[in-house]
JSON list of C-alpha atoms and ligand atoms in Angstrom, two decimals:
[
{"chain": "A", "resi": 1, "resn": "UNK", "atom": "CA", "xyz": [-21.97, -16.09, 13.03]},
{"chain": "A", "resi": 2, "resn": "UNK", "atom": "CA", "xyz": [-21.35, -13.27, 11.08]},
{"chain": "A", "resi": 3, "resn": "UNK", "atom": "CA", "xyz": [-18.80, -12.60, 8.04]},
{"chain": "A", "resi": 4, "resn": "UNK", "atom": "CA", "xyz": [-16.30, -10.04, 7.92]},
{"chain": "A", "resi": 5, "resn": "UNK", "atom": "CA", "xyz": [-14.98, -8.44, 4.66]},
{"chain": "A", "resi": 6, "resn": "UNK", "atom": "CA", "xyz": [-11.68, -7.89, 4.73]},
{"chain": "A", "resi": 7, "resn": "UNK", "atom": "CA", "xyz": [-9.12, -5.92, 2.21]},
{"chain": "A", "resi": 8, "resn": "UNK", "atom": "CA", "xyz": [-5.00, -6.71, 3.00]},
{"chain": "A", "resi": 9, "resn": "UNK", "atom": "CA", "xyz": [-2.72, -3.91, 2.97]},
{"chain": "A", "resi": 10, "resn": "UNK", "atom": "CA", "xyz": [-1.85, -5.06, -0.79]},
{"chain": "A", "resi": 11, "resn": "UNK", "atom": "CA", "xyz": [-5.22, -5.23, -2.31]},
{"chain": "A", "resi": 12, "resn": "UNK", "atom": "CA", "xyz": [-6.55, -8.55, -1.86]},
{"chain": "A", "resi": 13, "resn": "UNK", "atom": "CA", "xyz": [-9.98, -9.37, -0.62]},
{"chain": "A", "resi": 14, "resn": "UNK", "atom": "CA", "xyz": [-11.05, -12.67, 1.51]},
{"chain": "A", "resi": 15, "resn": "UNK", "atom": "CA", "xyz": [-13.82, -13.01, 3.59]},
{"chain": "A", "resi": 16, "resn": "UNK", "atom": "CA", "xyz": [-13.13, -14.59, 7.03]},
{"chain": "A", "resi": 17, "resn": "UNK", "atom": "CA", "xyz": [-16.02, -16.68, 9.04]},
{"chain": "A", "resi": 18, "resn": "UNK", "atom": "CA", "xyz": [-16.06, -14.59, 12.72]},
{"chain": "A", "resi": 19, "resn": "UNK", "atom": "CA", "xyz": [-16.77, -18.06, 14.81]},
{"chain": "A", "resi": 20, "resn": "UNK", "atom": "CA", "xyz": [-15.85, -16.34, 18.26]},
{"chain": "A", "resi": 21, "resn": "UNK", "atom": "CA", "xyz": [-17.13, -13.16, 19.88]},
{"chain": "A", "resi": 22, "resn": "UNK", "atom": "CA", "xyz": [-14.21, -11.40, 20.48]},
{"chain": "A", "resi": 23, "resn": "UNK", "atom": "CA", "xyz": [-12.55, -7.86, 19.02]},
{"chain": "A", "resi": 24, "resn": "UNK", "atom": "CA", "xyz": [-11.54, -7.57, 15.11]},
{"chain": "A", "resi": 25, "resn": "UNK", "atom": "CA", "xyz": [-8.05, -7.05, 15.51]},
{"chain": "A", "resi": 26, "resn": "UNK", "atom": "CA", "xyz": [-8.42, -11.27, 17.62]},
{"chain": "A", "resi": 27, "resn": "UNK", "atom": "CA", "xyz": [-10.61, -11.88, 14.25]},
{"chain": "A", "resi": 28, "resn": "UNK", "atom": "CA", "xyz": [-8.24, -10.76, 11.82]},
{"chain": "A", "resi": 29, "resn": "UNK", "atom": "CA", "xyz": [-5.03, -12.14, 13.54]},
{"chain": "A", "resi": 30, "resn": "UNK", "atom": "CA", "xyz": [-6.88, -15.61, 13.95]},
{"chain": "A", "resi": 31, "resn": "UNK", "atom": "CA", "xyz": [-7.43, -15.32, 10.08]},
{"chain": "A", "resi": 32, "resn": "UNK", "atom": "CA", "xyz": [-3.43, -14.76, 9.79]},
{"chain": "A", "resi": 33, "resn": "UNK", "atom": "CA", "xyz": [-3.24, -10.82, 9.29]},
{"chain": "A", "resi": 34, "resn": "UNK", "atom": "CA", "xyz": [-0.13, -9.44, 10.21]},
{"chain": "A", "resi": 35, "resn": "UNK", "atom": "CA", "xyz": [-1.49, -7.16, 12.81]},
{"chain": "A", "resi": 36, "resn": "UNK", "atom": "CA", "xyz": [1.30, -6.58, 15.90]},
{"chain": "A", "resi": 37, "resn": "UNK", "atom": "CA", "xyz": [-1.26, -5.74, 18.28]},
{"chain": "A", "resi": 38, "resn": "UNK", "atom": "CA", "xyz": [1.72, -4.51, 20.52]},
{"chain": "A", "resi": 39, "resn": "UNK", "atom": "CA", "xyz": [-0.32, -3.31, 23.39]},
{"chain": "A", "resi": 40, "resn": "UNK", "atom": "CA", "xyz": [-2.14, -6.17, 23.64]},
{"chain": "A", "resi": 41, "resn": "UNK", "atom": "CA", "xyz": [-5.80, -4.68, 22.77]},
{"chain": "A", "resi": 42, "resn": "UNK", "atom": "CA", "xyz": [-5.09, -2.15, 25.13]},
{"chain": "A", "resi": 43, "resn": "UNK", "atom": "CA", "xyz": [-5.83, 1.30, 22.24]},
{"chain": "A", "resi": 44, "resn": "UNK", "atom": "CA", "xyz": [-2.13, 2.37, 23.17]},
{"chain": "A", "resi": 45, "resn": "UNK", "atom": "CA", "xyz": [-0.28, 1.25, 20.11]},
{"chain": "A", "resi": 46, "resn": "UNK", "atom": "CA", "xyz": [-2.11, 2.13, 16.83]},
{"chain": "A", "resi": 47, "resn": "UNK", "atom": "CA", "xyz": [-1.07, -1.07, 14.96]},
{"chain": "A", "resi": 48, "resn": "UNK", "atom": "CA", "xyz": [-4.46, -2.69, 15.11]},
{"chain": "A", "resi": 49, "resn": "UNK", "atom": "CA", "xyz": [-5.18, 0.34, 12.88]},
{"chain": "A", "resi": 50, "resn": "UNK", "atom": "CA", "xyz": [-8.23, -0.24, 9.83]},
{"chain": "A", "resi": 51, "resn": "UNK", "atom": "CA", "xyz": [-10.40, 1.74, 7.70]},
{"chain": "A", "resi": 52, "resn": "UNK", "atom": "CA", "xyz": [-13.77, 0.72, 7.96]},
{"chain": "A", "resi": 53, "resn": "UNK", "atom": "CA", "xyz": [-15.99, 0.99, 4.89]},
{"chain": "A", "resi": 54, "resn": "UNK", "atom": "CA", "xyz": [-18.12, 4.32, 5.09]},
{"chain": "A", "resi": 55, "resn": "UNK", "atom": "CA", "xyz": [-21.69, 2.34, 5.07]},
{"chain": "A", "resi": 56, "resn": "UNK", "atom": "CA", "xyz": [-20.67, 0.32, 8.30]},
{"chain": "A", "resi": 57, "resn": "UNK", "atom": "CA", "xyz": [-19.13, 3.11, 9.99]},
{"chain": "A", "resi": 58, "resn": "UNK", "atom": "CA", "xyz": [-22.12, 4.44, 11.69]},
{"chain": "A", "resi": 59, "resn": "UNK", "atom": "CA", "xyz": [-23.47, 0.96, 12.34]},
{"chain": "A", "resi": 60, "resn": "UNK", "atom": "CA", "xyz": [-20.28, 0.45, 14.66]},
{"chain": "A", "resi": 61, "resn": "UNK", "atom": "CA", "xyz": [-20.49, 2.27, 18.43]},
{"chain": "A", "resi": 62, "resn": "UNK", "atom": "CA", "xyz": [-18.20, 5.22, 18.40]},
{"chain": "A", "resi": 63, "resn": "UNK", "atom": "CA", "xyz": [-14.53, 5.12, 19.12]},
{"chain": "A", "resi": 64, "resn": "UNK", "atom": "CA", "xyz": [-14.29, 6.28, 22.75]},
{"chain": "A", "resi": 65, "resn": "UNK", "atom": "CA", "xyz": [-11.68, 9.01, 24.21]},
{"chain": "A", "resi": 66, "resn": "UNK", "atom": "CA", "xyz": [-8.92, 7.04, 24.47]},
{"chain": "A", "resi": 67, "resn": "UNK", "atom": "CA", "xyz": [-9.36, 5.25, 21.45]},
{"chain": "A", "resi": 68, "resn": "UNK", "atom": "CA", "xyz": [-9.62, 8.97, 19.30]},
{"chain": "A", "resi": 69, "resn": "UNK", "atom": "CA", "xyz": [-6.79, 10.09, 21.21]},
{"chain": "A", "resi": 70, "resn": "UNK", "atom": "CA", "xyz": [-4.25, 7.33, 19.95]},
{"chain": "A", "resi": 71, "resn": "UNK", "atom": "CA", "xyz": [-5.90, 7.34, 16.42]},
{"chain": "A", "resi": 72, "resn": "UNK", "atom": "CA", "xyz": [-4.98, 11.71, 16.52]},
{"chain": "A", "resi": 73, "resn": "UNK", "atom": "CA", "xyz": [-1.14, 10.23, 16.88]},
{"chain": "A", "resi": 74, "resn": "UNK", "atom": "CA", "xyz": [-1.41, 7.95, 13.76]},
{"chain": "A", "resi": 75, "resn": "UNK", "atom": "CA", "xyz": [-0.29, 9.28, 10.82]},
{"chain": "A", "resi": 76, "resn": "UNK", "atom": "CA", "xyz": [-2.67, 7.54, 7.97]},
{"chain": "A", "resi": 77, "resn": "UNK", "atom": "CA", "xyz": [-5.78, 8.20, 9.73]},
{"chain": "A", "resi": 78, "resn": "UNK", "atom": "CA", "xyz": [-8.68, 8.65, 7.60]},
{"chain": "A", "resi": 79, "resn": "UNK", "atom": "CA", "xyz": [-12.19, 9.71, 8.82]},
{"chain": "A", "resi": 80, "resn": "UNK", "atom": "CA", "xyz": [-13.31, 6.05, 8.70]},
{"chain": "A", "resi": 81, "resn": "UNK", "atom": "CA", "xyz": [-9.97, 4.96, 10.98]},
{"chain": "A", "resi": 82, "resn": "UNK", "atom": "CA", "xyz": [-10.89, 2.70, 13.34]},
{"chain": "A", "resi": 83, "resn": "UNK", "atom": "CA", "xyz": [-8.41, 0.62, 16.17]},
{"chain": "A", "resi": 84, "resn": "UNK", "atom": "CA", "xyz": [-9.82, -3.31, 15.21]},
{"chain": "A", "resi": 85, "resn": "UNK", "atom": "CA", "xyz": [-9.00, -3.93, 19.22]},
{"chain": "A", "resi": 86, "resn": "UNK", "atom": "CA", "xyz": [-11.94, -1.78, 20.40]},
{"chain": "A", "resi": 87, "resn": "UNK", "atom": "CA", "xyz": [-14.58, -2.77, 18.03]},
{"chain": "A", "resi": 88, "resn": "UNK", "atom": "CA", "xyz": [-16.07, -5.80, 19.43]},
{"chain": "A", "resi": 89, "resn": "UNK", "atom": "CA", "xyz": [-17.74, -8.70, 16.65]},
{"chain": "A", "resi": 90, "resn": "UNK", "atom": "CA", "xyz": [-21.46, -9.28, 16.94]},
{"chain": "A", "resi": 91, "resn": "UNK", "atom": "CA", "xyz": [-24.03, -10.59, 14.96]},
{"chain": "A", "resi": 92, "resn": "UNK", "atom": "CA", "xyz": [-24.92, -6.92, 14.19]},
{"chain": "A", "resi": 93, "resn": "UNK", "atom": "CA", "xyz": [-21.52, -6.73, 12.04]},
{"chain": "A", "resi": 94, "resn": "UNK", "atom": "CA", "xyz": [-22.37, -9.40, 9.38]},
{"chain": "A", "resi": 95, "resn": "UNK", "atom": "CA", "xyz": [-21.16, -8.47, 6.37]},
{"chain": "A", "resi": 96, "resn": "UNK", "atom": "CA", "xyz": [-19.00, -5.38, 7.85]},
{"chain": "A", "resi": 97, "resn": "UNK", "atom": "CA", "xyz": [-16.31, -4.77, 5.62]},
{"chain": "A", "resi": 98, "resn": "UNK", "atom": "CA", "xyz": [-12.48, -3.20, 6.70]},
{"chain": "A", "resi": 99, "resn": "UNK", "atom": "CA", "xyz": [-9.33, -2.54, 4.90]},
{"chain": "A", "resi": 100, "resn": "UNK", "atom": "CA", "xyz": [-5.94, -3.10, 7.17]},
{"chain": "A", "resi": 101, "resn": "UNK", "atom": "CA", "xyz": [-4.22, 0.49, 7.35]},
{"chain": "A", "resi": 102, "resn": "UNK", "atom": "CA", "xyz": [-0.39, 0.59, 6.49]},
{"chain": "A", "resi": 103, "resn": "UNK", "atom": "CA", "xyz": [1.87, -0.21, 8.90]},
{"chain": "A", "resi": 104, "resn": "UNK", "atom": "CA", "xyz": [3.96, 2.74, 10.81]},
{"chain": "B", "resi": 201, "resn": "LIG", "atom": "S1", "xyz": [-3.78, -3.58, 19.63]},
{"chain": "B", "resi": 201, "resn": "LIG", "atom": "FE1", "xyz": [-2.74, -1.83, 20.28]},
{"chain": "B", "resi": 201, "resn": "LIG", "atom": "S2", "xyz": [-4.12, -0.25, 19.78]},
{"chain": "B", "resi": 201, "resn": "LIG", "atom": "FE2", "xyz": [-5.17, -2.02, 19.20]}
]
């Protein structure tokens, strides 16, 4: 199963073991990230935000409309911004490597 890089909001780096298939933002609060997933998954709340490192960004499918459209209402968005809830863990994404955006 693949491994998932993954850089706190405070710096530190850990890699987690992805064991399930199931969306980053269930990966990284399994791992015990503070994510508050509010919504549920749903790509209506923004705090499942990450930046995704620039080499795995085009190896991920892109963010669909509703997904860009709640990203546009976040305020630290970054080109690489990504909501962890709609990017779904695969084999594929061994190795892929995020950083958890601040919380708003
Ligand atoms: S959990 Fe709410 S947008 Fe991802």
């Amino acid at each position: 199963m693949p491994i998932l890089n993954v850089t706190d909001r405070d710096g530190s780096e850990k890699q987690v073991d992805v064991t399930m298939t199931e969306s980053l933002m269930h990966v990284l609060r399994d791992a015990g990230y503070h994510i508050a997933a509010e919504c549920g998954g749903a790509a209506a709340c923004g705090t499942c935000h990450v930046y995704v490192d620039e080499a795995w960004l085009s190896k991920l499918p892109e963010a669909g409309e509703i997904e860009a459209e709640m990203v546009d209402l976040l305020e630290e968005t970054k080109p690489t911004s990504r909501l962890s809830c709609q990017v779904q863990m695969d084999d594929s994404l061994d190795g892929l490597k995020v950083t958890l955006a601040p919380e708003e």
